[in-house]
Amino acid sequence: MHRIAQDLQPLATPIEGLRLDPRNARRHPEVNMAAIQASLERFGQRKPAVANRRTGIVLAGNGLVTAARALGWDQVAVVWTDDDETTATAYGIADNRTADLSMFDDAVLADLLREVEDEYPPADLGFTLDEVEALVRRVEAETGTGGGGGGQPAPEPVEPSPAPVSRPGEVYQLGPHRVICGDSRDFTTWAALLGDERAALIFTSPPYAARRDYDETSGFQPIKADEYVDWWEPLQACAAHYLAADGSFMVNIKEHAEHGTRHLYTRDLVLAHVRRWGWLFVEEFCWERNGIPGSPQIMRRFKNQWEPVFHFARAADFKFRPESVTHISANAVLASPLNPKLKDLTEAGRSGDLLTGASFGEGQAYPGNRLPPFVSENVGHTAAFPVGLPEFFARAFTDRGDLVVDPFMGSGSTLIAAARTERRCYGLEISPGYVDVIRRRWGDYCRALGGEPGPDAL
Ligand SMILES: C[S@@+](CC[C@H](N)C(=O)[O-])C[C@H]1O[C@@H](n2cnc3c(N)ncnc32)[C@H](O)[C@@H]1O
């Protein structure tokens, strides 16, 4: 069964004989005109315009006719109808509306763009670089392959529970650890969690600017990149207050690209720590990640394979335990104080040349400020970082029994890292659904080790 309204045989029609619809409700912004022109140039006209024989007015395809004119074409293919004025107007609205209601499946579109990109780069198909960047960000967020907390792809992103049992304002005791459900930019949340205690290390991966993939039912609102530094100000003030005098504050955050360039808000954030809030900027660590195979032609950049971790402190004599993060290396400096074989390193050091007289071979070596891609696990949070990351910093900058705080705790990776390294961890997390995830993760961790997680674990 079908109903074909009129003779669908399109006729090659001189373009100057066509009248654009002066009352066309659909506007074609410049970028759309450019896309139609690009398509006409690459593929030729593949579907006809529709015009009313009685008036010569174009009912569907006004953008197409305008673009063809701009390209200097003298004729286009047209299907002619024989509508009265009301039917013609109604059809024009209906045609625009159906185009309006359709939408792309982002993941399928990204795949298709990749498939054809060698011959047809997205710009030729009417996509601006901004649109492509936004598309890739959305797909990353949906598939958990983005940079949220810098985590590697979660095999199956799990949403926070829609009916959480955790409640805003409540503190949950998880063995020697604690988590509070609340806003970490609010001093009273920290006070309720820490009381008189102070953190040896504050380690966190905050929500990245412009990311939407957290739990918006918790009251979380995506933060605009341009407002990020102001948004962060109360958080760093709480951190400064609750950090021990010799403590360290580590922030894992990476900016996205916008309009083809990296956003600068994370640079502003680092500068503000020093120039506005009086922190010492000690170091920038480079944490390597296994990047998701990307699409250089689409993104016009290579895949992201690292994230920074910025190290701030209040004083230069922050606690530092490099000997607890050494590793066996085939090419260690045997003159290192860690390798007593060569005791004269201090002499060499004094003489101004650390490596004079040093030999190399298998031995203990200190790490550099470039960290490896740690192993990830699926923990029920799309932006979780691997436990190995906070674990490294807990070992290098705190002692056993010290307190580590994570003000954006997500799924509780920092808590597990603290447990593994015999530190204590207090966390703040705004989403009751993610607090559930933390309590459950702690319970699973403890029970797997044959331990008793306590009544607040799930
Ligand atoms: C990047 S994720 C942290 C992921 C975490 N590192 C992990 O491994 O699971 C950021 C978290 O901060 C939480 N969050 C956002 N705004 C917050 C706020 N004002 N106070 C406390 N938590 C917040 C989000 O709900 C999200 O779970």
Coordinates of C-alpha atoms and ligand atoms in Angstrom, one line a residue:
M1 CA 0.0 0.0 0.0
H2 CA 1.4 3.4 -0.9
R3 CA 0.2 6.9 -1.7
I4 CA 2.3 8.9 -4.1
A5 CA 1.0 12.4 -4.1
Q6 CA 2.0 13.5 -7.5
D7 CA 4.2 12.8 -10.5
L8 CA 7.5 12.2 -8.9
Q9 CA 9.4 12.6 -12.1
P10 CA 11.7 15.5 -11.3
L11 CA 12.2 18.0 -14.1
A12 CA 15.4 19.9 -14.8
T13 CA 14.2 23.5 -14.1
P14 CA 15.9 26.8 -14.9
I15 CA 16.9 28.2 -11.5
E16 CA 15.8 31.7 -12.2
G17 CA 12.2 30.6 -12.7
L18 CA 12.0 29.4 -9.1
R19 CA 10.8 31.6 -6.3
L20 CA 12.2 31.1 -2.8
D21 CA 9.4 30.9 -0.2
P22 CA 9.4 34.4 1.4
R23 CA 7.5 32.9 4.4
N24 CA 9.7 29.9 4.9
A25 CA 9.9 29.4 8.7
R26 CA 13.1 27.6 8.5
R27 CA 16.3 29.6 8.6
H28 CA 19.6 28.4 7.1
P29 CA 22.5 29.8 9.1
E30 CA 25.7 30.4 7.2
V31 CA 27.2 27.1 8.4
N32 CA 24.3 25.2 7.0
M33 CA 24.5 26.9 3.7
A34 CA 28.2 26.0 3.5
A35 CA 27.3 22.4 4.3
I36 CA 24.6 22.2 1.5
Q37 CA 27.0 23.8 -1.0
A38 CA 29.8 21.4 0.0
S39 CA 27.4 18.5 -0.4
L40 CA 26.2 19.7 -3.9
E41 CA 29.7 20.2 -5.0
R42 CA 30.9 16.8 -3.9
F43 CA 27.9 14.7 -4.8
G44 CA 25.8 16.8 -7.2
Q45 CA 22.1 17.2 -6.6
R46 CA 20.7 13.8 -5.4
K47 CA 17.2 14.7 -4.4
P48 CA 14.9 17.2 -6.0
A49 CA 13.4 20.3 -4.6
V50 CA 9.6 20.5 -4.4
A51 CA 7.9 23.6 -5.9
N52 CA 4.3 24.6 -6.5
R53 CA 3.3 24.8 -10.1
R54 CA 0.7 27.4 -9.4
T55 CA 3.0 30.0 -7.9
G56 CA 6.5 28.8 -8.8
I57 CA 7.3 28.9 -5.0
V58 CA 9.8 26.4 -3.6
L59 CA 8.0 24.4 -0.9
A60 CA 10.8 22.1 0.1
G61 CA 14.5 22.6 -0.7
N62 CA 14.8 26.4 -0.3
G63 CA 18.3 25.9 1.2
L64 CA 19.2 23.7 -1.7
V65 CA 18.1 26.2 -4.4
T66 CA 19.9 29.0 -2.5
A67 CA 23.1 27.0 -2.4
A68 CA 22.8 26.0 -6.1
R69 CA 22.4 29.7 -7.0
A70 CA 25.4 30.6 -4.9
L71 CA 27.4 27.9 -6.8
G72 CA 26.3 29.5 -10.1
W73 CA 24.1 26.6 -11.2
D74 CA 21.6 27.5 -13.8
Q75 CA 19.2 24.6 -13.2
V76 CA 18.1 22.2 -10.6
A77 CA 15.8 19.1 -10.5
V78 CA 12.3 19.9 -9.2
V79 CA 9.2 17.9 -8.4
W80 CA 6.2 20.0 -9.2
T81 CA 3.0 19.9 -7.2
D82 CA -0.4 21.5 -7.8
D83 CA -1.3 22.7 -4.3
D84 CA -3.7 25.4 -3.2
E85 CA -2.1 27.9 -0.9
T86 CA -3.1 26.3 2.4
T87 CA -1.9 22.9 1.4
A88 CA 1.4 24.4 0.1
T89 CA 2.0 26.2 3.4
A90 CA 1.1 23.2 5.5
Y91 CA 3.4 20.9 3.5
G92 CA 6.2 23.5 3.9
I93 CA 5.8 23.4 7.7
A94 CA 5.5 19.6 7.8
D95 CA 8.6 19.1 5.6
N96 CA 10.6 21.4 7.9
R97 CA 9.3 19.8 11.0
T98 CA 10.2 16.2 10.0
A99 CA 13.8 17.3 9.3
D100 CA 13.7 19.1 12.6
L101 CA 12.7 16.0 14.6
S102 CA 15.3 13.7 13.3
M103 CA 18.5 13.3 15.2
F104 CA 21.8 11.4 14.9
D105 CA 22.8 8.5 17.0
D106 CA 26.1 9.9 18.2
A107 CA 28.0 6.6 18.4
V108 CA 26.9 5.5 15.0
L109 CA 27.6 8.9 13.4
A110 CA 31.2 8.9 14.9
D111 CA 31.8 5.4 13.5
L112 CA 30.5 6.4 10.1
L113 CA 32.6 9.6 10.0
R114 CA 35.6 7.5 10.8
E115 CA 34.8 5.1 8.1
V116 CA 34.8 7.6 5.3
E117 CA 37.2 10.2 6.7
D118 CA 40.1 9.3 4.4
E119 CA 38.1 10.4 1.3
Y120 CA 35.5 12.6 2.9
P121 CA 36.8 14.6 5.9
P122 CA 34.0 15.8 8.2
A123 CA 34.3 19.4 7.0
D124 CA 33.3 18.1 3.5
L125 CA 30.2 16.6 5.0
G126 CA 29.1 19.8 6.7
F127 CA 30.6 19.3 10.2
T128 CA 32.6 22.0 11.9
L129 CA 35.5 21.1 14.1
D130 CA 33.6 22.2 17.1
E131 CA 30.7 19.9 16.3
V132 CA 33.1 17.0 15.8
E133 CA 34.8 17.7 19.1
A134 CA 31.5 17.9 20.9
L135 CA 30.4 14.6 19.2
V136 CA 33.5 12.8 20.3
R137 CA 33.2 14.1 23.8
R138 CA 29.6 12.9 24.0
V139 CA 30.5 9.5 22.7
E140 CA 33.4 9.3 25.2
A141 CA 31.1 10.3 28.0
E142 CA 28.4 7.7 27.0
T143 CA 30.9 4.9 26.6
G144 CA 33.0 5.8 29.6
T145 CA 36.1 6.3 27.5
G146 CA 36.6 10.0 28.3
G147 CA 38.9 11.7 30.6
G148 CA 36.5 12.5 33.5
G149 CA 38.7 11.3 36.2
G150 CA 41.2 10.3 33.7
G151 CA 40.2 6.7 34.0
Q152 CA 40.7 4.2 31.2
P153 CA 37.6 2.8 29.6
A154 CA 35.2 1.2 32.0
P155 CA 34.0 -1.9 30.3
E156 CA 30.4 -1.2 31.2
P157 CA 29.7 2.1 32.8
V158 CA 27.3 1.7 35.7
E159 CA 25.0 4.6 36.7
P160 CA 24.8 5.5 40.4
S161 CA 21.8 3.8 41.9
P162 CA 18.6 5.6 41.0
A163 CA 17.2 4.9 44.5
P164 CA 20.2 5.4 46.7
V165 CA 20.1 4.5 50.3
S166 CA 22.8 7.0 51.3
R167 CA 21.6 10.4 52.4
P168 CA 23.0 13.9 52.0
G169 CA 24.7 15.1 55.2
E170 CA 25.3 11.6 56.6
V171 CA 28.8 10.3 57.5
Y172 CA 29.5 6.6 56.9
Q173 CA 32.2 4.9 58.8
L174 CA 34.0 2.2 56.8
G175 CA 36.5 0.6 59.0
P176 CA 39.2 3.3 59.7
H177 CA 37.8 5.2 56.7
R178 CA 34.9 7.6 56.3
V179 CA 32.8 9.1 53.6
I180 CA 30.3 12.0 53.8
C181 CA 27.6 12.7 51.3
G182 CA 27.9 16.4 50.6
D183 CA 29.3 19.3 48.8
S184 CA 33.1 19.6 49.1
R185 CA 33.0 23.3 48.3
D186 CA 31.2 23.8 51.6
F187 CA 33.3 24.2 54.7
T188 CA 30.7 22.7 57.0
T189 CA 30.9 19.4 55.1
W190 CA 34.7 19.2 55.8
A191 CA 34.1 20.2 59.4
A192 CA 31.6 17.4 59.8
L193 CA 34.0 14.9 58.3
L194 CA 37.3 15.9 59.7
G195 CA 36.6 17.7 63.0
D196 CA 40.1 18.5 64.4
E197 CA 42.0 16.1 62.1
R198 CA 44.2 17.3 59.3
A199 CA 45.1 15.5 56.0
A200 CA 48.6 14.5 55.1
L201 CA 47.5 14.2 51.5
I202 CA 44.5 15.6 49.6
F203 CA 44.3 13.7 46.3
T204 CA 41.5 14.2 43.9
S205 CA 40.2 14.2 40.4
P206 CA 37.5 16.8 40.3
P207 CA 34.7 17.1 37.7
Y208 CA 36.2 18.4 34.5
A209 CA 34.7 21.6 33.1
A210 CA 31.8 21.2 30.7
R211 CA 31.4 17.5 31.5
R212 CA 27.8 16.3 32.0
D213 CA 28.3 12.7 32.8
Y214 CA 28.1 12.8 36.6
D215 CA 25.0 12.3 38.7
E216 CA 22.9 15.4 38.0
T217 CA 20.2 14.2 40.3
S218 CA 22.6 15.0 43.1
G219 CA 22.4 18.7 42.3
F220 CA 25.7 18.6 40.4
Q221 CA 25.7 21.0 37.5
P222 CA 28.3 21.0 34.8
I223 CA 30.9 23.7 35.4
K224 CA 31.6 26.2 32.6
A225 CA 35.3 26.3 31.8
D226 CA 35.4 30.1 32.0
E227 CA 33.9 29.9 35.5
Y228 CA 36.0 27.0 36.8
V229 CA 38.6 29.0 38.8
D230 CA 35.9 30.8 40.7
W231 CA 34.0 27.6 41.2
W232 CA 37.2 26.0 42.6
E233 CA 38.1 28.8 45.0
P234 CA 36.0 27.6 48.1
L235 CA 37.3 24.0 47.5
Q236 CA 41.0 25.1 47.7
A237 CA 40.2 27.2 50.8
C238 CA 38.8 24.1 52.5
A239 CA 41.8 22.1 51.3
A240 CA 44.2 24.7 52.7
H241 CA 42.5 24.7 56.1
Y242 CA 42.3 20.9 56.4
L243 CA 45.8 20.1 55.1
A244 CA 48.5 19.4 57.6
A245 CA 51.3 22.0 57.5
D246 CA 53.6 19.5 55.7
G247 CA 50.8 18.1 53.6
S248 CA 50.4 17.9 49.8
F249 CA 47.5 18.7 47.6
M250 CA 47.3 16.8 44.3
V251 CA 44.9 17.5 41.5
N252 CA 44.4 15.4 38.5
I253 CA 42.6 17.4 35.8
K254 CA 42.9 17.8 32.0
E255 CA 41.4 20.4 29.8
H256 CA 39.3 19.5 26.8
A257 CA 39.8 21.0 23.3
E258 CA 37.3 23.6 22.0
H259 CA 37.3 25.4 18.7
G260 CA 40.3 23.3 17.7
T261 CA 42.5 24.4 20.6
R262 CA 43.1 23.2 24.1
H263 CA 41.1 25.2 26.7
L264 CA 43.3 27.2 29.1
Y265 CA 41.2 26.9 32.2
T266 CA 43.5 24.3 33.8
R267 CA 46.5 26.7 33.3
D268 CA 44.5 29.5 34.9
L269 CA 43.7 27.1 37.8
V270 CA 47.4 26.4 38.4
L271 CA 48.3 30.1 38.2
A272 CA 45.5 31.0 40.6
H273 CA 46.8 28.5 43.1
V274 CA 50.0 30.3 43.2
R275 CA 49.1 33.9 42.5
R276 CA 45.7 34.2 44.2
W277 CA 45.7 31.6 46.9
G278 CA 49.4 31.4 48.0
W279 CA 50.1 27.7 47.2
L280 CA 53.5 26.4 46.2
F281 CA 53.4 24.8 42.8
V282 CA 55.7 21.9 43.4
E283 CA 55.5 19.6 40.4
E284 CA 53.4 18.5 37.4
F285 CA 53.3 14.7 37.1
C286 CA 52.6 13.2 33.7
W287 CA 50.4 10.1 34.1
E288 CA 50.4 8.0 31.0
R289 CA 47.1 6.5 29.9
N290 CA 46.3 4.0 27.2
G291 CA 44.6 6.4 24.8
I292 CA 41.5 5.3 23.0
P293 CA 42.3 4.8 19.3
G294 CA 41.2 8.1 17.9
S295 CA 40.7 9.6 14.6
P296 CA 43.3 12.2 13.8
Q297 CA 41.6 13.3 10.7
I298 CA 38.4 14.0 12.5
M299 CA 39.8 15.5 15.6
R300 CA 42.8 17.1 13.9
R301 CA 45.0 16.0 16.9
F302 CA 46.5 12.8 18.0
K303 CA 44.9 10.7 20.7
N304 CA 45.4 11.8 24.3
Q305 CA 47.8 9.5 26.1
W306 CA 48.5 11.4 29.3
E307 CA 47.0 13.5 32.0
P308 CA 48.7 15.8 34.4
V309 CA 48.6 15.6 38.2
F310 CA 49.4 18.9 39.7
H311 CA 51.2 18.9 43.1
F312 CA 50.6 21.9 45.4
A313 CA 51.9 22.4 49.0
R314 CA 51.7 25.1 51.6
A315 CA 55.4 24.8 52.5
A316 CA 58.6 23.5 50.8
D317 CA 59.3 21.0 53.5
F318 CA 56.2 18.9 52.7
K319 CA 56.5 15.2 53.6
F320 CA 58.3 13.3 50.9
R321 CA 59.1 9.5 51.0
P322 CA 60.8 8.7 47.7
E323 CA 62.4 5.6 49.1
S324 CA 58.9 4.0 49.4
V325 CA 58.3 4.1 45.6
T326 CA 61.6 2.8 44.2
H327 CA 61.5 0.0 41.7
I328 CA 64.0 -2.5 40.3
S329 CA 65.6 -1.2 37.2
A330 CA 68.1 -2.8 34.9
N331 CA 69.8 0.5 34.5
A332 CA 69.9 2.0 38.0
V333 CA 72.6 4.3 39.1
L334 CA 74.5 2.0 41.4
A335 CA 76.0 4.9 43.1
S336 CA 72.6 5.9 44.5
P337 CA 72.3 6.0 48.3
L338 CA 69.8 3.2 47.8
N339 CA 72.6 1.0 46.3
P340 CA 75.3 0.9 49.0
K341 CA 77.7 -0.7 46.5
L342 CA 79.0 2.7 45.5
K343 CA 79.3 4.8 48.7
D344 CA 81.1 7.7 47.1
L345 CA 78.0 9.2 45.4
T346 CA 77.9 11.9 48.1
E347 CA 81.5 12.7 47.2
A348 CA 80.5 12.8 43.5
G349 CA 77.6 15.0 44.5
R350 CA 79.8 17.4 46.4
S351 CA 82.2 17.7 43.5
G352 CA 79.2 19.0 41.5
D353 CA 78.9 16.0 39.2
L354 CA 76.4 13.4 40.5
L355 CA 77.3 10.8 38.0
T356 CA 81.1 11.1 38.1
G357 CA 82.4 7.7 39.0
A358 CA 78.9 6.1 39.1
S359 CA 78.3 2.8 37.5
F360 CA 75.0 1.5 36.1
G361 CA 73.4 -1.9 36.4
E362 CA 70.5 -3.8 38.1
G363 CA 69.4 -2.1 41.3
Q364 CA 66.8 0.1 42.9
A365 CA 65.8 3.3 41.1
Y366 CA 63.6 6.2 41.9
P367 CA 60.7 6.9 39.6
G368 CA 60.6 10.0 37.5
N369 CA 57.7 12.4 37.3
R370 CA 56.2 10.3 34.5
L371 CA 53.9 7.6 35.8
P372 CA 52.8 4.5 34.0
P373 CA 49.3 3.6 32.9
F374 CA 48.0 1.7 36.0
V375 CA 45.6 -1.2 35.7
S376 CA 41.9 -0.2 35.7
E377 CA 38.9 -2.0 37.0
N378 CA 35.2 -1.6 36.4
V379 CA 34.0 0.1 39.6
G380 CA 30.6 1.6 38.7
H381 CA 31.8 5.1 37.9
T382 CA 32.4 6.4 34.3
A383 CA 35.3 8.7 35.4
A384 CA 37.2 6.5 37.9
F385 CA 40.9 6.6 38.0
P386 CA 42.9 3.4 38.6
V387 CA 43.7 2.6 42.3
G388 CA 47.4 2.5 41.4
L389 CA 47.4 6.3 40.8
P390 CA 46.4 7.5 44.4
E391 CA 48.4 4.5 45.7
F392 CA 51.6 5.9 44.3
F393 CA 51.0 9.3 45.8
A394 CA 50.0 7.9 49.2
R395 CA 53.2 6.0 49.3
A396 CA 55.4 8.8 48.1
F397 CA 53.9 11.6 50.2
T398 CA 52.5 10.1 53.4
D399 CA 53.4 7.6 56.2
R400 CA 51.4 4.5 57.4
G401 CA 48.4 5.6 59.4
D402 CA 48.3 9.1 57.9
L403 CA 45.0 10.6 56.7
V404 CA 44.4 10.9 52.9
V405 CA 41.3 13.0 51.8
D406 CA 39.6 12.9 48.5
P407 CA 37.0 15.7 48.1
F408 CA 35.5 14.3 44.9
M409 CA 35.5 10.7 45.8
G410 CA 33.4 9.2 43.0
S411 CA 33.6 5.4 43.3
G412 CA 36.1 5.5 46.2
S413 CA 39.3 4.6 44.4
T414 CA 41.4 6.7 46.8
L415 CA 39.8 4.9 49.7
I416 CA 40.9 1.5 48.3
A417 CA 44.4 2.9 47.7
A418 CA 44.6 4.1 51.3
A419 CA 43.4 0.7 52.6
R420 CA 46.0 -1.1 50.4
T421 CA 48.8 1.2 51.7
E422 CA 47.6 1.2 55.4
R423 CA 46.6 4.8 55.4
R424 CA 43.2 6.1 56.4
C425 CA 41.0 7.8 53.9
Y426 CA 38.1 10.3 54.3
G427 CA 36.1 11.2 51.3
L428 CA 33.5 13.7 50.2
E429 CA 31.0 12.9 47.4
I430 CA 27.9 14.9 46.5
S431 CA 26.0 12.1 44.8
P432 CA 24.1 9.7 47.2
G433 CA 24.2 7.2 44.3
Y434 CA 28.0 7.3 44.2
V435 CA 28.2 7.1 48.0
D436 CA 26.3 3.9 47.7
V437 CA 28.9 2.7 45.2
I438 CA 31.8 3.6 47.6
R439 CA 30.1 1.8 50.5
R440 CA 29.5 -1.2 48.4
R441 CA 33.0 -1.2 47.0
W442 CA 34.5 -1.0 50.5
G443 CA 32.2 -3.9 51.6
D444 CA 33.3 -6.0 48.6
Y445 CA 37.0 -5.2 49.2
C446 CA 36.9 -6.1 52.9
R447 CA 34.9 -9.3 52.5
A448 CA 37.2 -10.5 49.7
L449 CA 40.0 -10.3 52.2
G450 CA 38.0 -12.1 54.8
G451 CA 37.5 -8.9 56.8
E452 CA 34.5 -7.4 58.4
P453 CA 33.6 -4.1 56.7
G454 CA 31.4 -2.7 59.4
P455 CA 27.7 -1.8 59.5
D456 CA 27.9 1.2 57.2
A457 CA 29.2 -0.9 54.3
L458 CA 26.8 -2.2 51.7
Ligands
LIG1 C1 36.0 12.7 38.3 S1 34.8 12.0 39.4 C2 35.9 11.3 40.6 C3 36.2 9.9 40.3 C4 37.1 9.2 41.3 N1 38.4 9.7 41.3 C5 37.1 7.7 41.2 O1 38.1 7.1 40.9 O2 36.0 7.1 41.2 C6 34.3 13.5 40.2 C7 33.2 13.2 41.3 O3 33.0 14.4 42.0 C8 31.6 14.4 42.4 N2 31.3 15.8 42.7 C9 30.9 16.8 41.8 N3 30.8 18.0 42.4 C10 31.0 17.7 43.7 C11 31.0 18.5 44.9 N4 30.7 19.8 44.8 N5 31.2 18.0 46.1 C12 31.6 16.6 46.2 N6 31.6 15.8 45.1 C13 31.3 16.3 43.9 C14 30.9 13.8 41.2 O4 29.6 13.2 41.6 C15 31.9 12.7 40.8 O5 31.6 11.5 41.4

